[in-house]
Short mmCIF file of C-alpha atoms in Angstrom, two decimals:
data_model
loop_
_atom_site.label_atom_id
_atom_site.label_comp_id
_atom_site.label_asym_id
_atom_site.label_seq_id
_atom_site.Cartn_x
_atom_site.Cartn_y
_atom_site.Cartn_z
CA UNK A 1 -0.13 -0.44 -0.32
CA UNK A 2 1.66 3.47 -1.00
CA UNK A 3 0.88 6.49 1.34
CA UNK A 4 2.28 9.55 2.61
CA UNK A 5 3.08 9.92 5.81
CA UNK A 6 3.27 13.64 7.56
CA UNK A 7 4.71 14.20 11.31
CA UNK A 8 2.68 15.91 13.12
CA UNK A 9 4.86 18.12 15.02
CA UNK A 10 5.12 21.30 13.60
CA UNK A 11 9.01 21.31 12.79
CA UNK A 12 8.93 18.10 11.19
CA UNK A 13 8.21 17.08 8.04
CA UNK A 14 8.63 14.18 5.93
CA UNK A 15 7.02 13.36 2.55
CA UNK A 16 8.00 10.36 1.99
CA UNK A 17 5.81 7.46 -0.33
CA UNK A 18 6.82 3.74 1.64
CA UNK A 19 5.23 0.78 1.95
CA UNK A 20 3.15 0.73 4.99
CA UNK A 21 2.23 -2.94 6.85
CA UNK A 22 -0.13 -2.86 9.81
CA UNK A 23 -0.35 -5.38 12.53
CA UNK A 24 -2.96 -6.51 13.75
CA UNK A 25 -4.73 -4.25 16.87
CA UNK A 26 -4.47 -6.49 19.15
CA UNK A 27 -0.40 -5.72 19.34
CA UNK A 28 0.17 -3.16 21.33
CA UNK A 29 3.27 -1.14 21.41
CA UNK A 30 4.63 -1.08 24.18
CA UNK A 31 5.00 2.06 26.09
CA UNK A 32 7.16 3.84 29.20
CA UNK A 33 5.16 3.60 32.42
CA UNK A 34 5.70 6.87 34.33
CA UNK A 35 5.17 8.11 38.16
CA UNK A 36 2.89 11.65 38.46
CA UNK A 37 5.66 13.88 39.63
CA UNK A 38 9.02 13.39 38.51
CA UNK A 39 12.09 14.73 37.02
CA UNK A 40 11.80 14.91 32.67
CA UNK A 41 14.66 17.20 30.34
CA UNK A 42 12.91 19.73 28.38
CA UNK A 43 13.30 22.07 24.76
CA UNK A 44 11.30 23.74 22.98
CA UNK A 45 9.88 23.82 19.52
CA UNK A 46 7.64 26.68 17.48
CA UNK A 47 3.73 25.74 17.09
CA UNK A 48 2.15 28.37 15.13
CA UNK A 49 -1.29 30.38 16.52
CA UNK A 50 -3.93 28.19 16.27
CA UNK A 51 -2.21 25.33 15.11
CA UNK A 52 -3.96 21.84 15.41
CA UNK A 53 -2.04 19.14 16.46
CA UNK A 54 -1.56 15.78 16.68
CA UNK A 55 -4.27 15.50 19.94
CA UNK A 56 -6.61 18.01 17.80
CA UNK A 57 -7.46 20.06 21.00
CA UNK A 58 -9.29 23.59 19.56
CA UNK A 59 -6.81 25.84 18.28
CA UNK A 60 -6.86 28.55 21.04
CA UNK A 61 -4.95 25.62 23.13
CA UNK A 62 -2.26 27.72 22.15
CA UNK A 63 -2.61 30.40 22.82
CA UNK A 64 -1.60 28.94 26.87
CA UNK A 65 0.88 26.72 27.77
CA UNK A 66 1.12 23.89 25.45
CA UNK A 67 4.06 21.35 24.96
CA UNK A 68 4.75 18.31 22.66
CA UNK A 69 5.61 14.80 24.65
CA UNK A 70 7.92 12.43 23.56
CA UNK A 71 5.95 9.30 22.00
CA UNK A 72 6.98 6.72 24.12
CA UNK A 73 5.18 8.55 27.43
CA UNK A 74 2.46 10.29 25.08
CA UNK A 75 0.82 6.40 24.08
CA UNK A 76 1.06 6.62 20.53
CA UNK A 77 3.14 6.70 16.97
CA UNK A 78 0.78 9.36 15.64
CA UNK A 79 -2.61 11.15 16.14
CA UNK A 80 -3.79 10.60 20.13
CA UNK A 81 -2.73 9.09 23.16
CA UNK A 82 -3.26 8.58 26.80
CA UNK A 83 -0.79 12.05 26.92
CA UNK A 84 -3.61 13.91 25.70
CA UNK A 85 -5.00 16.77 27.79
CA UNK A 86 -3.19 15.43 30.46
CA UNK A 87 -1.36 19.16 32.62
CA UNK A 88 1.74 19.10 34.55
CA UNK A 89 3.78 21.83 36.27
CA UNK A 90 7.69 21.87 35.35
CA UNK A 91 10.17 23.37 36.98
CA UNK A 92 13.20 24.15 36.05
CA UNK A 93 16.01 22.40 37.70
CA UNK A 94 19.36 23.09 35.01
CA UNK A 95 20.76 23.19 32.14
CA UNK A 96 21.93 19.30 30.10
CA UNK A 97 24.74 20.80 27.72
CA UNK A 98 26.48 23.39 28.89
CA UNK A 99 30.10 22.98 30.80
CA UNK A 100 29.58 23.59 33.31
CA UNK A 101 25.83 23.35 34.25
CA UNK A 102 24.19 26.40 34.37
CA UNK A 103 21.54 27.27 37.47
CA UNK A 104 19.62 29.21 37.54
CA UNK A 105 19.10 31.43 40.89
CA UNK A 106 15.09 32.18 39.80
CA UNK A 107 13.01 29.20 39.95
CA UNK A 108 10.73 29.18 36.99
CA UNK A 109 7.66 27.24 36.42
CA UNK A 110 5.17 26.85 34.33
CA UNK A 111 1.93 24.62 33.87
CA UNK A 112 1.13 23.06 30.22
CA UNK A 113 -1.10 21.70 28.37
CA UNK A 114 0.12 18.29 26.23
CA UNK A 115 -1.53 18.74 22.68
CA UNK A 116 1.07 17.53 20.70
CA UNK A 117 2.94 14.37 20.40
CA UNK A 118 6.94 14.43 19.82
CA UNK A 119 8.07 11.57 17.31
CA UNK A 120 11.10 10.07 18.41
CA UNK A 121 13.50 9.82 16.29
CA UNK A 122 17.46 7.97 16.62
CA UNK A 123 18.96 9.80 19.28
CA UNK A 124 17.02 12.94 19.63
CA UNK A 125 15.39 13.94 22.78
CA UNK A 126 12.00 12.33 22.77
CA UNK A 127 13.92 9.14 21.32
CA UNK A 128 13.84 7.28 24.93
CA UNK A 129 12.13 3.70 24.88
CA UNK A 130 10.82 1.21 27.60
CA UNK A 131 14.56 0.51 29.49
CA UNK A 132 16.10 2.86 27.34
CA UNK A 133 16.36 6.68 28.46
CA UNK A 134 17.29 9.66 25.96
CA UNK A 135 20.93 11.22 26.51
CA UNK A 136 19.69 13.25 29.12
CA UNK A 137 19.44 9.87 31.63
CA UNK A 138 15.32 10.78 31.20
CA UNK A 139 12.01 8.33 29.91
CA UNK A 140 10.06 11.58 29.70
CA UNK A 141 10.66 15.12 27.07
CA UNK A 142 8.66 17.89 27.35
CA UNK A 143 9.40 20.08 23.62
CA UNK A 144 7.83 23.40 24.83
CA UNK A 145 5.77 25.33 22.48
CA UNK A 146 7.65 28.53 23.09
CA UNK A 147 8.46 31.51 22.21
CA UNK A 148 4.42 32.08 23.12
CA UNK A 149 2.10 34.76 23.95
CA UNK A 150 1.69 32.73 27.28
CA UNK A 151 5.19 32.26 27.87
CA UNK A 152 7.46 35.27 29.24
CA UNK A 153 10.57 36.12 26.60
CA UNK A 154 12.43 35.68 29.64
CA UNK A 155 11.14 32.70 30.46
CA UNK A 156 14.11 30.59 30.21
CA UNK A 157 17.47 32.05 32.28
CA UNK A 158 20.91 32.36 30.86
CA UNK A 159 24.21 34.24 31.06
CA UNK A 160 24.76 34.99 28.26
CA UNK A 161 28.36 37.31 29.47
CA UNK A 162 29.14 33.98 30.81
CA UNK A 163 28.29 31.43 27.70
CA UNK A 164 27.54 33.65 24.80
CA UNK A 165 25.07 32.84 24.01
CA UNK A 166 21.17 32.99 25.54
CA UNK A 167 19.01 29.34 24.66
CA UNK A 168 20.79 26.99 26.27
CA UNK A 169 18.42 24.48 24.09
CA UNK A 170 17.90 21.25 26.55
CA UNK A 171 16.89 21.65 30.42
CA UNK A 172 16.50 19.26 32.84
CA UNK A 173 12.88 19.70 34.39
CA UNK A 174 10.90 18.62 37.50
CA UNK A 175 7.32 17.80 36.65
CA UNK A 176 4.33 17.53 38.96
CA UNK A 177 0.52 15.77 37.57
CA UNK A 178 -1.85 18.72 38.29
CA UNK A 179 -5.04 19.51 37.81
CA UNK A 180 -6.02 21.18 34.36
CA UNK A 181 -8.93 22.55 35.52
CA UNK A 182 -8.02 24.21 38.35
CA UNK A 183 -3.87 24.45 37.33
CA UNK A 184 -3.81 25.38 33.38
CA UNK A 185 -4.24 29.17 32.75
CA UNK A 186 -6.61 28.16 29.18
CA UNK A 187 -8.80 26.43 31.51
CA UNK A 188 -10.27 29.80 32.40
CA UNK A 189 -11.35 30.17 28.82
CA UNK A 190 -14.42 27.25 27.05
CA UNK A 191 -12.81 27.82 23.57
CA UNK A 192 -9.09 26.21 24.75
CA UNK A 193 -10.40 22.88 26.21
CA UNK A 194 -11.62 20.13 24.12
CA UNK A 195 -11.28 18.54 20.69
CA UNK A 196 -12.03 20.28 17.41
CA UNK A 197 -14.83 18.75 15.56
CA UNK A 198 -13.77 18.61 11.52
CA UNK A 199 -14.59 14.52 11.64
CA UNK A 200 -10.94 13.49 11.99
CA UNK A 201 -8.86 11.71 14.69
CA UNK A 202 -8.89 14.01 17.53
CA UNK A 203 -8.96 13.28 21.18
CA UNK A 204 -8.77 16.60 24.03
CA UNK A 205 -10.19 15.70 27.04
CA UNK A 206 -10.34 19.25 29.40
CA UNK A 207 -9.38 17.29 32.38
CA UNK A 208 -7.74 13.85 31.93
CA UNK A 209 -7.16 11.77 34.64
CA UNK A 210 -4.05 11.52 36.67
CA UNK A 211 -2.27 8.73 36.04
CA UNK A 212 0.18 6.28 34.93
CA UNK A 213 0.93 4.69 31.64
CA UNK A 214 -1.03 2.06 30.80
CA UNK A 215 -4.04 4.01 31.92
CA UNK A 216 -6.96 1.58 31.38
CA UNK A 217 -10.41 2.23 29.85
CA UNK A 218 -11.21 5.27 32.10
CA UNK A 219 -13.69 7.52 29.42
CA UNK A 220 -11.85 10.70 30.65
CA UNK A 221 -8.22 9.57 29.55
CA UNK A 222 -7.78 9.28 25.53
CA UNK A 223 -7.07 5.69 24.41
CA UNK A 224 -3.66 5.09 21.46
CA UNK A 225 -4.70 5.97 18.47
CA UNK A 226 -1.22 3.21 16.75
CA UNK A 227 -2.58 0.78 19.36
CA UNK A 228 -6.13 1.03 18.69
CA UNK A 229 -5.15 1.04 14.61
CA UNK A 230 -2.63 -1.77 14.85
CA UNK A 231 0.22 0.98 13.88
CA UNK A 232 2.63 -0.13 16.24
CA UNK A 233 5.13 2.03 15.46
CA UNK A 234 6.05 3.90 12.64
CA UNK A 235 8.75 3.28 9.82
CA UNK A 236 12.39 4.01 9.63
CA UNK A 237 13.14 6.72 6.95
CA UNK A 238 15.11 9.94 6.91
CA UNK A 239 13.50 13.26 8.61
CA UNK A 240 14.62 16.40 8.92
CA UNK A 241 14.65 17.52 12.88
CA UNK A 242 13.96 20.21 14.45
CA UNK A 243 17.04 23.29 15.38
CA UNK A 244 19.44 22.28 15.89
CA UNK A 245 18.60 21.20 12.03
CA UNK A 246 19.91 17.65 11.43
CA UNK A 247 19.23 14.40 8.91
CA UNK A 248 18.11 10.82 12.12
CA UNK A 249 15.96 8.30 11.46
CA UNK A 250 12.91 8.08 12.50
CA UNK A 251 12.51 4.88 14.93
CA UNK A 252 9.91 4.02 16.70
#
């Protein structure tokens, strides 16, 4: 079967013709089980205003803090997964790449809603699998939609005099599962909650049950689109990755 695959994560573009093999829907992928609170890595990417990302959350959600979640924690290799709609308070700890690491003298936190999938690929920050963390030693990466009108331009602390640049790119963070309706800024706007109604495959609950994957059958939590449709992983193909631009292989 000839198909055209478009990566759902803005900045990742893949247009390749391939022979798709679909397994039985009963063959579910092994996803990452993670605690409600813990540590992760944090990157950032550009999400256009009003963009309908993987979960199918409303365009108005982009006017509030959102993030993509790494594939094996997100719980699907395409479209929506159990991570969709969940809210987390993310707190900056220190930077990963610079030597010496930069430890800010202020505490910066933001409550985000997961609206997008960050695909696994090569050794990228969203590449963690069960039993195999990413290069930062973490099993979750949050890809923050930033710059954003909802997050201050100076959200990420820096020391340009010491390091020669202001954007460290990757941070070590702590995360805490929170109630979306109580903690996420977008909960005050009815237009920012829920899914678009365009007949496509979408799932973006306003306040999904906060618990670890596997999430069972709770009707307020999204199922795994790829599991339900017998797509346990996306085949490997060369892609153009987000900043810094590199050629890698989509590997799930």
